[in-house]
Short mmCIF file of C-alpha atoms in Angstrom, two decimals:
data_model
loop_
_atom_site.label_atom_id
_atom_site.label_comp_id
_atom_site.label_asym_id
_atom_site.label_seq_id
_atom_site.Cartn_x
_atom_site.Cartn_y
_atom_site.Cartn_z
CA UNK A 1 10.51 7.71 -9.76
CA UNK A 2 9.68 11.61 -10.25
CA UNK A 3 8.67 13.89 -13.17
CA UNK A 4 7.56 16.87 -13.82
CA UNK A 5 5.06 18.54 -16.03
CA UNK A 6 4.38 22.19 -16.94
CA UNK A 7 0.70 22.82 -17.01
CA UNK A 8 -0.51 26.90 -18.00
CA UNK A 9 -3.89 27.19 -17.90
CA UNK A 10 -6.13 30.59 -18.45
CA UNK A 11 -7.98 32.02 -15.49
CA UNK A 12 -11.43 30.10 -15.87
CA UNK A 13 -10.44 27.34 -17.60
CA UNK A 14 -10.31 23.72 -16.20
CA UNK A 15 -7.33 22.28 -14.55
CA UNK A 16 -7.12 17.91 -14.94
CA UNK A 17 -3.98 16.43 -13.86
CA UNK A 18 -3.62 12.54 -14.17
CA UNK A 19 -1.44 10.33 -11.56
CA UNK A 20 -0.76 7.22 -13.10
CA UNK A 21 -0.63 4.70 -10.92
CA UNK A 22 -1.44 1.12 -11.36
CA UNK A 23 0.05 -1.96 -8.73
CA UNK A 24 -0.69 -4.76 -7.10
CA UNK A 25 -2.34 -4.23 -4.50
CA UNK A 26 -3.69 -0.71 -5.88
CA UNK A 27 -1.51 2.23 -4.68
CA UNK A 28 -3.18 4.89 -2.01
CA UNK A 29 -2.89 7.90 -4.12
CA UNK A 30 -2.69 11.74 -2.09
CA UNK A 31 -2.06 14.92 -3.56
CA UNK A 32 -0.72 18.27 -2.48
CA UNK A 33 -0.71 21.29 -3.35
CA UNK A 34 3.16 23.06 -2.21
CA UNK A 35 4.00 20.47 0.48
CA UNK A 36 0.60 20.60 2.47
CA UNK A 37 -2.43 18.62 1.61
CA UNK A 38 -5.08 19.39 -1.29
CA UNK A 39 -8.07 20.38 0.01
CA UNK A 40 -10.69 19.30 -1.88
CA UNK A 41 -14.35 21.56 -2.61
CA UNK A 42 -16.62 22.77 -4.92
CA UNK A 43 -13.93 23.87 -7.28
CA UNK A 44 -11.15 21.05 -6.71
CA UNK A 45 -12.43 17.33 -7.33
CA UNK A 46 -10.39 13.99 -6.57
CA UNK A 47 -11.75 11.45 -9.12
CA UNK A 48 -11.00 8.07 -10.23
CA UNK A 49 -9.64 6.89 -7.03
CA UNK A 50 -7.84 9.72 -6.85
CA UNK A 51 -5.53 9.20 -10.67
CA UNK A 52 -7.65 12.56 -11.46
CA UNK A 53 -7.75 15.91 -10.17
CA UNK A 54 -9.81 18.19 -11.33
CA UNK A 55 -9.91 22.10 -10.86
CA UNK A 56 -12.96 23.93 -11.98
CA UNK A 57 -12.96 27.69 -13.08
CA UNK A 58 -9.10 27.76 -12.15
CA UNK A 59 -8.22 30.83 -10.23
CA UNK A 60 -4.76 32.63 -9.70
CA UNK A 61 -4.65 31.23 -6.41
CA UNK A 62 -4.30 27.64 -7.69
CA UNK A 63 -1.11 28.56 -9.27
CA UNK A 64 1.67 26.14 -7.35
CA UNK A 65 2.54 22.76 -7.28
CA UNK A 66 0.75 19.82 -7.27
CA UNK A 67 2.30 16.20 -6.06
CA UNK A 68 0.62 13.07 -6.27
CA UNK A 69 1.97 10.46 -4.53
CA UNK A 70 1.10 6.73 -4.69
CA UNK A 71 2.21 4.19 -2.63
CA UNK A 72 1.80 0.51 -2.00
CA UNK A 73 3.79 -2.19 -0.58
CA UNK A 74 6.45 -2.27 -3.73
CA UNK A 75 7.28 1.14 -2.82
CA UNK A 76 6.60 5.15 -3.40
CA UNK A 77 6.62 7.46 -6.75
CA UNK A 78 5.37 10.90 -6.81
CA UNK A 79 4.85 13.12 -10.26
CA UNK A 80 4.96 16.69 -9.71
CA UNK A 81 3.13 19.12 -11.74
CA UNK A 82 4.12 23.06 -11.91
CA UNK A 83 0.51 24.41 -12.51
CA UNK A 84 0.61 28.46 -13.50
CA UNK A 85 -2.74 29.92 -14.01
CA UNK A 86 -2.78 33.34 -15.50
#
């Protein structure tokens, strides 16, 4: 499954997006950021067993979009998330 969310934030502000994803056993969850890995840092936080990320004092440059994908043995869904800072 696959949907996608709109998310403007202001330069500064914080940037949470949420991948829900529950299952039996408990999905691996990755995100990226435009087809390559997230790297993660001071600013950008993985939380929750990765169902949060977090972006701190959002930047222009974090303007893209974000996948998380979760997978387990029942199969794969991914929830993108168009993020514009401005």
């Amino acid at each position: 499954s696959s949907a996608q969310d709109e998310e403007t934030v202001t330069r500064g502000g914080d940037i949470t997006l949420q991948c829900e994803a529950d299952g039996v056993p408990r999905p691996a969850i990755s995100w990226m950021k435009d087809g390559r890995p997230l790297s993660t840092g001071r600013r950008a936080q993985i939380l929750n067993e990765g169902r949060l990320l977090r972006i701190q004092d959002a930047q222009v440059a974090d303007t893209g979009r974000y996948t998380c994908i979760a997978v387990n043995v029942a199969g794969q869904a991914d929830r993108k998330y168009d993020v514009n800072v401005h």
